[in-house]
Amino acid sequence: MDEMGLPATPIIRNQVKNYRKFFRAKDRRDAVKKLNSNISTAAQMHLAVMSALCGNDDIQPSHIIRSVIHAGLDLDSNSIYQSFLTYGAEKPFWVMVAQASGYNEGDDVSLGRLAIHMLLTAATRTMHLDHLAGLDAFISTPHQAWCYDFVSEWLHSEDNRQLYEVARYVEEEARLSRRFSQLAVEDLVDTEVFPCINECILTTLMKEISDHIIQVDTIKATVEKRRTMVWYDNVSSYYEGLLQVANMQSFFLEHSAGFHTVEPHKIWKEYTTDYYQMDTYYRLFHLCFQKALKKSNSLLDDLFKHVTEKVEGLYSHWFLGQLGQNWSDAAAEDLEKYGHILEVPQQEDFYRQKVATNDNRVFVIISDAFRYEVAAELSEQLRRETQCTVTLNSAEAIFPTVTKFGMAALLPHKKLEITERNNGDLAILADGQSTDAGYRDKVLKAASAASVALKYDNIIGMKRAERSALVKGMEVVYIYHDKIDEASHTSDSAVFPACDDAIAEIKNLVRIIVNEFGGTNILITADHGFLYTYSPLTEDGKVDKTTPSDQDVEIDRRYLITRTGAKPDYLLPVKFGGEESAYEAWAPRENVRIKKKGGGLNFVHGGISLQEMVVPVVEYQ
């Protein structure tokens, strides 16, 4: 007793005698010595012995009970409980359990039933007692607060993995999934401990969506509340996906009258201030859907796939269909007469208006297929994360909205010309010079000697001094970045994850320009946007070009260039190549694809949809 610093009172002396076997070992005496903080009662002595056997660093009853349950619910294989039996601490343990939690079954004790008792008693703090009717034998209302605090502390500790298994055991033993599936979402949303509650909530919401019932406010409030709760990460992709469905439904309700603006420049403004958000919601939903496929839950997977069908209806059929029809009808006249939309900034004027007029050194990041809605997300993140001014504007991409045309339009030039290569492909010249990737540096230098064209992939792998040397003394620096378009060559489904990667890489590039190059003036733009739909296209979504092959010059899913005089059915004419042009250009309406052999139906660009034509112009200062 002296060795452990215990007081020489008759009470403590008796307890040391009771635990004679326990105190024979020096390491156990040392453990009690460490736990000794003025032990003066029999109860404290029991707690110290139990805590030492648990390996705890305090003598709190809740931590002893947690350690015992953590070691497993089977009494025979629970190593801590077996040590209690060895040293005579099992009876004090159950007395302590009864006092703290209200669990008392005499000699017929069970750690499994203790777990059921504690978790259900804790649940009554956030769930109406009526919803647990029939389980009254496992609930002790006077001990509700203690059980709730016990469970809550364990839930929010770092070692809560075992609690997940315990909660799953309780769910199965008490058949809670069946019970909770009968309850409304609002009856479940505040209770945290049982993982099956997430599954019950998600099942209810997904079945409602499949039945065309989308309660926007309920979904948003539920996701916001469940986000802060433990076990959320296991099903976060489903919740976050449903949040995007709610956002899409909210957009649908706001625009349920359809899209009827007549002037194309006004539709352009509506898209760049409002409509583009629907593209974002769709992209974010599919990112969640892809994550859910990688971390599947057998109870939720099929339901989530039914939700996807609803999403496709909202986005592909309603949004792209109706907005696309409104836009195609409104833009047709301008496109046929001028080849572009009047009263809208043009990509062709980018260098002249944004770069050449700049008094300061300017860095231009051109990201292939970095469409407007992705740039809106980048702009928001840059505003939030850096001390800077960020302005998001737009420009109309040159038609057809493909890389070789868009990249040429962003270079300095007085005139763009179209020429035919020996292999029949078209090439675009800027004032007579090639605009292919290898010649862009030369085109920039022809306009201003202190210019350089660089590739993101090259400079990101360089040492700091090496890349700084490349931009030293340069007034105009073009940096070409390719993440989204590159991903599309691997798989159509890789496009949306690549949008997130593109945002991260461009933010990193901005940091390099500011911190390493001393840049204060950065422009971020794209050569073109893109259209992406997840669902397979039906025959209604495809159209034959109907022109003889000898009249075709270039054909892709979203545009057709022919020799002068061709008259394809079902396609809109777009003025192309100036007054003396030997070519004519055509585009399918809405999000229709031209029939062509090969894959690549889901991710496309080249056409006249707002998603393809609206390119971002982000000004970062």
Coordinates of C-alpha atoms in Angstrom, one line a residue:
M1 CA 0.0 0.0 0.0
D2 CA 2.9 2.4 0.8
E3 CA 4.5 1.5 -2.6
M4 CA 1.3 2.5 -4.4
G5 CA 0.7 5.6 -2.2
L6 CA -2.6 4.2 -0.8
P7 CA -4.0 5.5 2.5
A8 CA -3.7 2.9 5.4
T9 CA -7.4 2.9 6.2
P10 CA -9.4 -0.2 7.1
I11 CA -11.6 0.2 3.9
I12 CA -8.6 0.4 1.5
R13 CA -6.8 -2.4 3.4
N14 CA -9.8 -4.7 3.0
Q15 CA -9.9 -4.0 -0.8
V16 CA -6.2 -4.7 -1.2
K17 CA -6.7 -8.0 0.6
N18 CA -9.7 -8.8 -1.7
Y19 CA -7.4 -8.1 -4.8
R20 CA -4.5 -10.0 -3.2
K21 CA -4.0 -12.0 -6.5
F22 CA -4.1 -8.8 -8.6
F23 CA -1.4 -7.0 -6.5
R24 CA 1.1 -9.8 -6.6
A25 CA 2.6 -8.4 -9.9
K26 CA 4.7 -5.3 -9.7
D27 CA 3.5 -4.0 -13.2
R28 CA -0.1 -4.1 -12.0
R29 CA 0.9 -2.3 -8.7
D30 CA 2.7 0.3 -10.9
A31 CA -0.5 0.7 -13.0
V32 CA -2.6 1.5 -9.9
K33 CA 0.1 3.8 -8.6
K34 CA -0.2 5.9 -11.9
L35 CA -4.0 5.9 -11.6
N36 CA -3.9 6.9 -7.9
S37 CA -5.4 10.3 -7.4
N38 CA -6.4 10.3 -3.7
I39 CA -8.1 6.9 -3.7
S40 CA -10.0 6.8 -0.4
T41 CA -13.2 4.7 -1.0
A42 CA -13.9 1.1 -1.9
A43 CA -15.6 2.2 -5.2
Q44 CA -12.5 4.1 -6.2
M45 CA -10.4 1.1 -5.5
H46 CA -12.6 -1.1 -7.7
L47 CA -12.3 1.5 -10.5
A48 CA -8.5 1.7 -10.2
V49 CA -8.2 -2.1 -10.5
M50 CA -10.6 -2.3 -13.4
S51 CA -8.9 0.6 -15.2
A52 CA -5.5 -1.0 -14.7
L53 CA -6.8 -4.2 -16.3
C54 CA -8.2 -2.2 -19.2
G55 CA -5.0 -0.3 -19.7
N56 CA -6.7 3.0 -19.2
D57 CA -5.0 6.2 -18.0
D58 CA -8.0 7.3 -15.8
I59 CA -10.6 5.7 -13.6
Q60 CA -13.7 6.9 -15.3
P61 CA -16.6 4.3 -15.3
S62 CA -17.5 5.2 -18.9
H63 CA -14.0 4.5 -20.2
I64 CA -13.9 1.1 -18.4
I65 CA -17.3 0.1 -19.9
R66 CA -16.1 1.3 -23.4
S67 CA -12.9 -0.7 -23.1
V68 CA -14.8 -3.9 -22.1
I69 CA -17.3 -3.5 -25.0
H70 CA -14.5 -2.6 -27.3
A71 CA -12.8 -6.0 -26.6
G72 CA -15.9 -7.8 -28.0
L73 CA -19.4 -8.7 -27.0
D74 CA -18.8 -12.4 -26.3
L75 CA -18.0 -12.8 -22.5
D76 CA -15.9 -16.0 -23.1
S77 CA -13.6 -14.5 -25.6
N78 CA -13.4 -11.0 -24.2
S79 CA -9.9 -10.7 -22.8
I80 CA -10.5 -7.8 -20.5
Y81 CA -13.7 -9.4 -19.0
Q82 CA -11.8 -12.6 -18.5
S83 CA -9.1 -10.7 -16.6
F84 CA -11.9 -9.3 -14.4
L85 CA -13.0 -12.9 -13.6
T86 CA -9.4 -13.9 -12.9
Y87 CA -8.9 -11.2 -10.3
G88 CA -12.4 -11.0 -8.9
A89 CA -13.5 -7.6 -10.5
E90 CA -16.5 -8.9 -12.4
K91 CA -19.1 -8.2 -9.7
P92 CA -17.9 -4.6 -9.0
F93 CA -18.0 -4.1 -12.8
W94 CA -21.7 -5.1 -13.1
V95 CA -22.6 -3.0 -10.0
M96 CA -20.9 0.0 -11.6
V97 CA -22.7 -0.7 -14.9
A98 CA -26.1 -0.8 -13.2
Q99 CA -25.5 2.4 -11.3
A100 CA -24.3 4.3 -14.3
S101 CA -26.5 3.0 -17.1
G102 CA -29.5 1.3 -15.4
Y103 CA -28.7 -2.1 -16.9
N104 CA -29.3 -4.8 -14.3
E105 CA -30.1 -8.5 -15.1
G106 CA -28.9 -10.1 -11.9
D107 CA -26.6 -13.0 -12.6
D108 CA -27.8 -13.5 -16.2
V109 CA -25.6 -10.7 -17.6
S110 CA -24.6 -10.2 -21.3
L111 CA -22.4 -7.6 -23.0
G112 CA -24.6 -7.9 -26.1
R113 CA -27.7 -6.9 -24.1
L114 CA -25.8 -4.2 -22.3
A115 CA -24.9 -2.7 -25.7
I116 CA -28.5 -2.9 -26.9
H117 CA -29.6 -1.3 -23.6
M118 CA -27.1 1.6 -23.8
L119 CA -27.6 2.4 -27.5
L120 CA -31.4 2.3 -27.3
T121 CA -31.5 4.3 -24.1
A122 CA -29.2 6.9 -25.7
A123 CA -31.4 7.0 -28.8
T124 CA -34.4 8.1 -26.8
R125 CA -32.7 11.5 -26.3
T126 CA -33.2 12.3 -30.0
M127 CA -36.0 10.0 -31.0
H128 CA -39.6 9.8 -29.7
L129 CA -40.1 6.9 -27.3
D130 CA -43.1 5.8 -29.3
H131 CA -40.9 4.9 -32.2
L132 CA -39.1 2.3 -30.0
A133 CA -42.3 0.7 -28.6
G134 CA -41.9 -2.9 -27.7
L135 CA -38.2 -2.4 -26.8
D136 CA -39.0 -0.9 -23.4
A137 CA -37.1 -3.7 -21.5
F138 CA -33.9 -2.3 -23.0
I139 CA -34.5 1.3 -22.1
S140 CA -34.0 3.1 -18.8
T141 CA -35.3 6.6 -19.1
P142 CA -33.7 7.9 -15.8
H143 CA -30.3 6.9 -17.2
Q144 CA -30.9 8.5 -20.7
A145 CA -28.5 11.4 -20.2
W146 CA -25.6 9.2 -19.0
C147 CA -26.1 6.7 -21.8
Y148 CA -26.4 9.5 -24.4
D149 CA -23.2 11.1 -23.2
F150 CA -21.4 7.7 -23.2
V151 CA -22.4 6.9 -26.7
S152 CA -21.8 10.5 -28.0
E153 CA -18.3 10.6 -26.5
W154 CA -17.4 7.3 -28.1
L155 CA -19.0 8.3 -31.4
H156 CA -16.8 11.4 -31.7
S157 CA -13.6 9.7 -30.5
E158 CA -10.9 8.5 -32.8
D159 CA -11.5 4.8 -31.9
N160 CA -15.1 4.6 -33.0
R161 CA -14.7 1.8 -35.5
Q162 CA -15.6 -0.8 -33.0
L163 CA -18.7 1.2 -32.1
Y164 CA -19.8 0.9 -35.7
E165 CA -19.7 -2.9 -35.4
V166 CA -21.5 -2.7 -32.1
A167 CA -24.2 -0.5 -33.5
R168 CA -24.7 -2.9 -36.5
Y169 CA -25.1 -5.7 -34.0
V170 CA -27.7 -3.8 -32.0
E171 CA -29.6 -3.0 -35.3
E172 CA -29.7 -6.6 -36.2
E173 CA -30.7 -7.9 -32.8
A174 CA -33.4 -5.3 -32.3
R175 CA -34.5 -5.4 -36.0
L176 CA -34.2 -1.7 -36.2
S177 CA -33.9 -1.4 -40.0
R178 CA -37.4 -2.8 -40.4
R179 CA -38.7 -0.5 -37.7
F180 CA -37.0 2.7 -38.9
S181 CA -38.0 2.1 -42.5
Q182 CA -41.6 2.7 -41.5
L183 CA -40.8 6.1 -40.0
A184 CA -40.7 9.5 -41.8
V185 CA -37.4 11.2 -42.5
E186 CA -38.1 13.9 -39.9
D187 CA -38.5 11.2 -37.2
L188 CA -35.0 9.8 -38.0
V189 CA -32.9 12.8 -39.0
D190 CA -31.7 13.7 -35.5
T191 CA -30.5 10.3 -34.3
E192 CA -26.9 9.6 -35.0
V193 CA -25.7 6.3 -33.5
F194 CA -27.2 3.7 -35.9
P195 CA -25.7 3.5 -39.4
C196 CA -29.0 2.0 -40.7
I197 CA -30.7 5.3 -40.2
N198 CA -28.7 6.8 -43.1
E199 CA -29.8 3.8 -45.2
C200 CA -33.5 4.2 -44.2
I201 CA -33.4 8.0 -44.9
L202 CA -31.7 7.5 -48.3
T203 CA -34.1 4.7 -49.2
T204 CA -37.1 6.9 -48.5
L205 CA -35.8 9.9 -50.4
M206 CA -34.7 7.8 -53.4
K207 CA -38.0 6.0 -53.7
E208 CA -39.8 9.3 -53.6
I209 CA -37.5 10.6 -56.4
S210 CA -38.2 7.5 -58.5
D211 CA -41.9 8.2 -57.9
H212 CA -41.4 11.8 -59.2
I213 CA -41.6 13.3 -55.7
I214 CA -38.7 15.6 -55.0
Q215 CA -39.0 17.5 -51.8
V216 CA -36.3 20.1 -52.3
D217 CA -36.4 21.6 -48.8
T218 CA -36.5 18.2 -47.0
I219 CA -33.5 16.9 -49.0
K220 CA -31.5 20.1 -48.4
A221 CA -32.2 20.2 -44.7
T222 CA -31.6 16.5 -44.3
V223 CA -28.2 16.6 -46.0
E224 CA -27.1 19.6 -44.1
K225 CA -28.0 17.9 -40.8
R226 CA -26.6 14.5 -41.5
R227 CA -23.4 16.0 -42.9
T228 CA -22.2 16.8 -39.4
M229 CA -22.9 13.3 -38.1
V230 CA -20.7 10.2 -37.7
W231 CA -21.0 7.5 -40.3
Y232 CA -21.8 10.2 -42.9
D233 CA -18.7 9.5 -44.9
N234 CA -19.8 5.9 -45.6
V235 CA -22.8 7.1 -47.6
S236 CA -21.8 10.7 -48.4
S237 CA -21.8 10.1 -52.2
Y238 CA -25.5 9.2 -52.0
Y239 CA -26.5 12.2 -49.8
E240 CA -24.4 14.7 -51.9
G241 CA -25.9 13.2 -55.1
L242 CA -29.4 13.7 -53.8
L243 CA -28.5 17.3 -52.9
Q244 CA -27.7 17.9 -56.5
V245 CA -31.0 16.3 -57.5
A246 CA -32.7 18.8 -55.2
N247 CA -30.7 21.7 -56.8
M248 CA -31.8 20.5 -60.3
Q249 CA -35.4 20.2 -59.2
S250 CA -35.3 23.7 -57.7
F251 CA -33.9 25.0 -61.0
F252 CA -36.7 23.2 -62.9
L253 CA -39.4 24.7 -60.7
E254 CA -37.9 28.2 -61.2
H255 CA -37.9 27.7 -64.9
S256 CA -40.9 25.4 -65.3
A257 CA -42.5 27.8 -67.9
G258 CA -39.6 26.8 -70.2
F259 CA -37.2 29.0 -72.2
H260 CA -38.8 31.5 -74.6
T261 CA -36.3 34.4 -75.0
V262 CA -36.2 35.5 -78.6
E263 CA -32.9 37.5 -78.8
P264 CA -29.8 35.3 -78.8
H265 CA -27.6 37.8 -76.9
K266 CA -30.2 37.8 -74.1
I267 CA -30.2 34.0 -73.9
W268 CA -26.4 34.2 -73.8
K269 CA -26.7 36.6 -70.8
E270 CA -29.3 34.3 -69.1
Y271 CA -27.0 31.3 -69.6
T272 CA -23.9 33.0 -68.2
T273 CA -25.7 34.4 -65.1
D274 CA -28.1 31.6 -64.3
Y275 CA -28.7 28.7 -66.6
Y276 CA -25.1 27.4 -66.5
Q277 CA -25.7 26.3 -62.9
M278 CA -27.8 23.3 -64.2
D279 CA -24.6 22.0 -66.0
T280 CA -22.8 22.3 -62.6
Y281 CA -25.5 20.4 -60.7
Y282 CA -25.4 17.6 -63.3
R283 CA -21.7 17.4 -63.2
L284 CA -21.6 17.3 -59.4
F285 CA -24.3 14.6 -59.4
H286 CA -22.4 12.4 -61.7
L287 CA -19.2 12.8 -59.7
C288 CA -21.2 11.5 -56.7
F289 CA -22.6 8.7 -58.8
Q290 CA -19.2 7.6 -59.9
K291 CA -17.9 7.6 -56.3
A292 CA -20.9 5.6 -55.2
L293 CA -20.1 2.9 -57.8
K294 CA -16.6 2.6 -56.3
K295 CA -17.9 2.3 -52.7
S296 CA -21.1 0.4 -53.2
N297 CA -23.9 -0.2 -50.7
S298 CA -26.0 -3.2 -51.8
L299 CA -29.1 -1.6 -50.1
L300 CA -28.8 1.7 -52.0
D301 CA -27.1 1.0 -55.3
D302 CA -30.1 0.0 -57.5
L303 CA -32.2 2.9 -56.0
F304 CA -29.4 5.3 -56.9
K305 CA -29.4 4.1 -60.4
H306 CA -33.2 4.8 -60.6
V307 CA -32.4 8.3 -59.4
T308 CA -29.9 8.6 -62.2
E309 CA -32.7 8.0 -64.7
K310 CA -34.7 10.9 -63.2
V311 CA -31.6 13.1 -63.4
E312 CA -31.1 12.2 -67.1
G313 CA -34.8 13.2 -67.7
L314 CA -34.3 16.6 -66.0
Y315 CA -31.0 17.4 -67.7
S316 CA -30.8 15.7 -71.1
H317 CA -34.5 15.8 -72.1
W318 CA -35.8 18.9 -70.4
F319 CA -32.9 21.2 -69.9
L320 CA -30.7 20.4 -72.9
G321 CA -33.7 19.7 -75.0
Q322 CA -35.8 22.8 -74.3
L323 CA -33.0 25.3 -73.8
G324 CA -31.2 23.8 -76.8
Q325 CA -34.3 24.3 -79.0
N326 CA -34.9 27.8 -77.8
W327 CA -31.2 28.7 -78.4
S328 CA -31.1 26.9 -81.9
D329 CA -34.2 28.8 -83.0
A330 CA -33.0 32.2 -81.7
A331 CA -29.4 31.9 -82.9
A332 CA -30.0 30.3 -86.3
E333 CA -30.4 33.7 -88.2
D334 CA -27.2 35.3 -86.8
L335 CA -25.2 32.1 -87.3
E336 CA -26.3 31.7 -91.0
K337 CA -25.7 35.4 -91.8
Y338 CA -22.6 36.3 -89.7
G339 CA -21.2 33.0 -88.4
H340 CA -21.5 34.3 -84.8
I341 CA -23.9 36.0 -82.4
L342 CA -24.2 39.7 -82.5
E343 CA -23.7 41.8 -79.3
V344 CA -21.7 39.0 -77.7
P345 CA -17.9 39.2 -77.1
Q346 CA -15.9 37.1 -79.6
Q347 CA -13.0 34.7 -78.9
E348 CA -11.3 36.1 -82.0
D349 CA -10.9 39.4 -80.3
F350 CA -9.3 38.0 -77.2
Y351 CA -5.7 38.9 -77.9
R352 CA -6.5 42.3 -79.3
Q353 CA -8.9 43.3 -76.4
K354 CA -7.5 41.5 -73.4
V355 CA -3.8 41.0 -74.0
A356 CA -2.5 43.7 -76.4
T357 CA -4.2 46.5 -74.5
N358 CA -2.7 45.4 -71.2
D359 CA -0.1 47.8 -69.7
N360 CA 1.2 45.1 -67.3
R361 CA 2.9 41.8 -67.9
V362 CA 0.1 39.3 -68.6
F363 CA -0.1 35.5 -68.1
V364 CA -2.7 33.6 -70.2
I365 CA -3.7 30.1 -69.2
I366 CA -5.6 28.3 -71.9
S367 CA -7.2 25.1 -70.7
D368 CA -8.6 22.7 -73.4
A369 CA -12.4 22.2 -73.1
F370 CA -12.5 24.1 -69.8
R371 CA -16.1 25.0 -70.1
Y372 CA -17.9 28.0 -68.6
E373 CA -19.5 26.3 -65.6
V374 CA -16.2 24.7 -64.5
A375 CA -14.5 28.1 -64.7
A376 CA -17.3 29.5 -62.6
E377 CA -16.4 27.0 -59.9
L378 CA -12.7 27.8 -60.3
S379 CA -13.5 31.5 -59.9
E380 CA -15.4 30.9 -56.7
Q381 CA -12.6 28.9 -55.2
L382 CA -10.0 31.5 -56.2
R383 CA -12.0 34.2 -54.5
R384 CA -12.4 32.2 -51.4
E385 CA -8.8 30.9 -51.1
T386 CA -6.7 33.9 -52.3
Q387 CA -6.5 37.6 -51.7
C388 CA -7.4 38.7 -55.2
T389 CA -9.9 40.2 -57.5
V390 CA -11.6 37.6 -59.8
T391 CA -13.9 38.5 -62.6
L392 CA -15.7 35.9 -64.7
N393 CA -16.8 36.9 -68.2
S394 CA -17.5 35.0 -71.4
A395 CA -16.7 35.0 -75.1
E396 CA -18.2 33.1 -78.0
A397 CA -15.9 30.4 -79.3
I398 CA -15.2 30.4 -83.0
F399 CA -17.2 27.8 -85.0
P400 CA -16.6 24.8 -85.2
T401 CA -15.9 24.6 -81.5
V402 CA -12.9 22.4 -81.7
T403 CA -9.3 22.8 -80.6
K404 CA -7.5 23.8 -83.8
F405 CA -10.0 26.6 -84.4
G406 CA -10.3 27.8 -80.8
M407 CA -6.5 27.8 -80.2
A408 CA -6.0 29.8 -83.5
A409 CA -8.6 32.3 -82.5
L410 CA -6.8 33.1 -79.2
L411 CA -3.5 33.9 -80.9
P412 CA -2.6 37.4 -82.2
H413 CA -3.8 37.9 -85.8
K414 CA -5.3 40.4 -88.3
K415 CA -6.9 37.6 -90.3
L416 CA -7.6 33.9 -89.9
E417 CA -7.5 31.8 -93.1
I418 CA -8.6 28.2 -93.7
T419 CA -6.5 26.0 -95.9
E420 CA -6.7 22.4 -96.9
R421 CA -3.7 20.1 -96.1
N422 CA -2.5 17.4 -98.5
N423 CA -4.4 14.7 -96.5
G424 CA -7.7 16.7 -96.9
D425 CA -7.8 18.0 -93.3
L426 CA -8.4 21.7 -92.7
A427 CA -5.7 23.9 -91.2
I428 CA -6.1 27.5 -89.8
L429 CA -3.5 30.1 -90.5
A430 CA -3.0 33.3 -88.5
D431 CA -1.8 36.0 -91.0
G432 CA -0.4 33.2 -93.2
Q433 CA 1.4 31.3 -90.3
S434 CA 0.5 27.9 -89.0
T435 CA -1.3 27.8 -85.7
D436 CA -0.5 24.2 -84.8
A437 CA 0.9 23.6 -81.3
G438 CA 4.5 23.8 -82.4
Y439 CA 4.1 27.2 -84.2
R440 CA 2.2 29.1 -81.5
D441 CA 5.3 30.5 -79.9
K442 CA 6.4 31.9 -83.3
V443 CA 2.9 33.5 -83.8
L444 CA 3.1 35.2 -80.4
K445 CA 6.6 36.5 -81.0
A446 CA 5.5 37.9 -84.4
A447 CA 3.1 40.2 -82.5
S448 CA 5.4 40.9 -79.5
A449 CA 9.0 39.7 -79.3
A450 CA 8.8 39.5 -75.4
S451 CA 6.3 36.6 -75.7
V452 CA 6.5 32.9 -75.0
A453 CA 4.3 29.8 -75.3
L454 CA 4.7 27.1 -72.7
K455 CA 3.0 23.8 -71.8
Y456 CA 1.7 23.2 -68.3
D457 CA 3.0 19.6 -68.4
N458 CA 6.5 20.7 -69.1
I459 CA 6.9 23.6 -66.6
I460 CA 5.2 21.7 -63.7
G461 CA 8.0 19.1 -63.7
M462 CA 10.8 21.7 -63.8
K463 CA 12.7 23.1 -60.9
R464 CA 11.7 26.5 -59.7
A465 CA 14.8 28.3 -61.2
E466 CA 14.4 26.5 -64.5
R467 CA 10.8 27.6 -65.1
S468 CA 11.5 31.1 -63.8
A469 CA 14.2 31.5 -66.4
L470 CA 11.7 30.7 -69.2
V471 CA 9.5 33.6 -68.3
K472 CA 12.2 36.1 -67.3
G473 CA 11.8 39.3 -69.3
M474 CA 8.6 38.1 -71.0
E475 CA 5.6 40.5 -71.2
V476 CA 3.1 37.9 -72.6
V477 CA 3.2 34.3 -71.4
Y478 CA 0.8 31.8 -72.8
I479 CA 0.5 28.5 -70.9
Y480 CA -1.4 25.6 -72.5
H481 CA -3.1 23.2 -70.2
D482 CA -4.9 20.0 -71.2
K483 CA -6.7 17.9 -68.6
I484 CA -10.4 17.7 -69.6
D485 CA -10.0 17.1 -73.3
E486 CA -7.1 14.7 -72.7
A487 CA -9.3 12.6 -70.3
S488 CA -12.0 12.3 -72.9
H489 CA -9.6 10.3 -75.1
T490 CA -9.4 7.7 -72.3
S491 CA -13.1 7.4 -71.5
D492 CA -16.2 9.7 -71.7
S493 CA -16.8 8.9 -68.0
A494 CA -13.4 10.3 -67.0
V495 CA -14.4 13.8 -68.1
F496 CA -16.2 15.0 -65.0
P497 CA -13.5 13.9 -62.6
A498 CA -11.0 15.6 -64.9
C499 CA -12.9 18.9 -64.4
D500 CA -12.0 18.7 -60.6
D501 CA -8.4 17.9 -61.5
A502 CA -8.3 20.8 -64.0
I503 CA -9.5 23.2 -61.3
A504 CA -6.9 22.0 -58.9
E505 CA -4.1 22.2 -61.4
I506 CA -5.0 25.7 -62.6
K507 CA -5.2 26.9 -59.0
N508 CA -1.7 25.5 -58.5
L509 CA -0.5 27.2 -61.7
V510 CA -1.9 30.5 -60.5
R511 CA 0.1 30.1 -57.2
I512 CA 3.2 29.4 -59.2
I513 CA 2.7 32.5 -61.4
V514 CA 2.0 34.7 -58.3
N515 CA 4.7 33.3 -56.0
E516 CA 7.5 32.3 -58.3
F517 CA 7.0 34.5 -61.4
G518 CA 5.7 37.6 -59.6
G519 CA 2.7 37.7 -61.9
T520 CA -0.2 39.9 -60.8
N521 CA -2.3 39.8 -64.0
I522 CA -3.6 36.4 -65.1
L523 CA -6.2 35.5 -67.8
I524 CA -7.8 32.1 -67.8
T525 CA -9.7 30.9 -70.9
A526 CA -10.5 27.9 -73.1
D527 CA -10.5 27.0 -76.8
H528 CA -14.1 25.5 -76.5
G529 CA -16.6 23.9 -74.1
F530 CA -18.3 20.6 -74.3
L531 CA -21.5 18.6 -74.1
Y532 CA -21.7 15.6 -71.9
T533 CA -24.6 13.3 -71.2
Y534 CA -24.3 10.1 -69.2
S535 CA -27.3 8.2 -70.7
P536 CA -26.8 6.3 -74.0
L537 CA -28.3 8.3 -76.9
T538 CA -31.5 7.1 -78.5
E539 CA -32.0 7.3 -82.3
D540 CA -33.9 10.5 -81.7
G541 CA -30.6 12.1 -80.6
K542 CA -28.8 11.3 -83.8
V543 CA -29.1 12.6 -87.4
D544 CA -27.8 11.6 -90.8
K545 CA -25.7 14.1 -92.6
T546 CA -27.4 13.3 -96.0
T547 CA -24.6 14.8 -98.1
P548 CA -22.5 12.8 -100.7
S549 CA -19.0 11.8 -99.3
D550 CA -17.2 13.8 -102.1
Q551 CA -18.8 17.0 -100.8
D552 CA -17.7 16.4 -97.2
V553 CA -14.4 18.0 -96.0
E554 CA -14.6 17.5 -92.2
I555 CA -17.3 15.6 -90.3
D556 CA -17.7 15.1 -86.6
R557 CA -20.5 14.4 -84.1
R558 CA -21.4 18.1 -83.8
Y559 CA -20.4 19.8 -87.0
L560 CA -20.0 19.2 -90.7
I561 CA -17.8 21.2 -93.2
T562 CA -18.6 20.7 -96.8
R563 CA -17.7 22.1 -100.2
T564 CA -19.8 25.0 -101.3
G565 CA -23.2 23.9 -102.7
A566 CA -23.9 21.0 -100.4
K567 CA -27.3 21.0 -98.8
P568 CA -27.6 18.6 -95.9
D569 CA -31.0 18.0 -94.4
Y570 CA -31.8 18.6 -90.7
L571 CA -28.6 20.7 -90.1
L572 CA -28.4 24.5 -89.4
P573 CA -26.1 26.5 -91.8
V574 CA -23.3 28.5 -90.1
K575 CA -21.4 31.1 -92.1
F576 CA -17.8 29.9 -92.4
G577 CA -14.5 31.2 -93.8
G578 CA -15.4 34.6 -95.1
E579 CA -17.1 35.8 -98.3
E580 CA -14.9 34.0 -100.8
S581 CA -14.9 30.7 -98.9
A582 CA -14.9 27.4 -100.7
Y583 CA -16.5 25.8 -97.8
E584 CA -19.8 25.8 -95.9
A585 CA -20.4 24.7 -92.3
W586 CA -23.4 23.0 -90.7
A587 CA -24.4 22.1 -87.1
P588 CA -27.1 19.8 -85.7
R589 CA -29.8 21.4 -83.5
E590 CA -30.0 21.1 -79.7
N591 CA -27.8 18.3 -78.4
V592 CA -28.3 16.0 -81.4
R593 CA -25.2 14.1 -82.7
I594 CA -24.4 13.5 -86.4
K595 CA -24.3 9.7 -87.1
K596 CA -20.7 8.6 -87.6
K597 CA -18.8 5.3 -87.0
G598 CA -16.9 4.8 -83.8
G599 CA -17.4 5.8 -80.1
G600 CA -17.4 9.2 -78.4
L601 CA -21.1 9.8 -78.4
N602 CA -21.5 11.0 -74.8
F603 CA -18.7 13.6 -74.7
V604 CA -18.8 15.9 -77.7
H605 CA -17.9 19.4 -78.8
G606 CA -17.7 21.3 -82.1
G607 CA -21.3 22.4 -82.3
I608 CA -23.4 25.5 -81.4
S609 CA -24.9 24.6 -78.0
L610 CA -24.3 27.1 -75.3
Q611 CA -22.2 24.5 -73.4
E612 CA -19.8 24.3 -76.4
M613 CA -19.8 27.9 -77.5
V614 CA -19.6 29.8 -74.2
V615 CA -16.0 30.0 -73.2
P616 CA -14.9 31.6 -70.0
V617 CA -12.6 34.6 -69.7
V618 CA -11.5 34.7 -66.1
E619 CA -9.5 37.8 -65.1
Y620 CA -7.4 37.3 -61.9
Q621 CA -5.6 40.3 -60.4

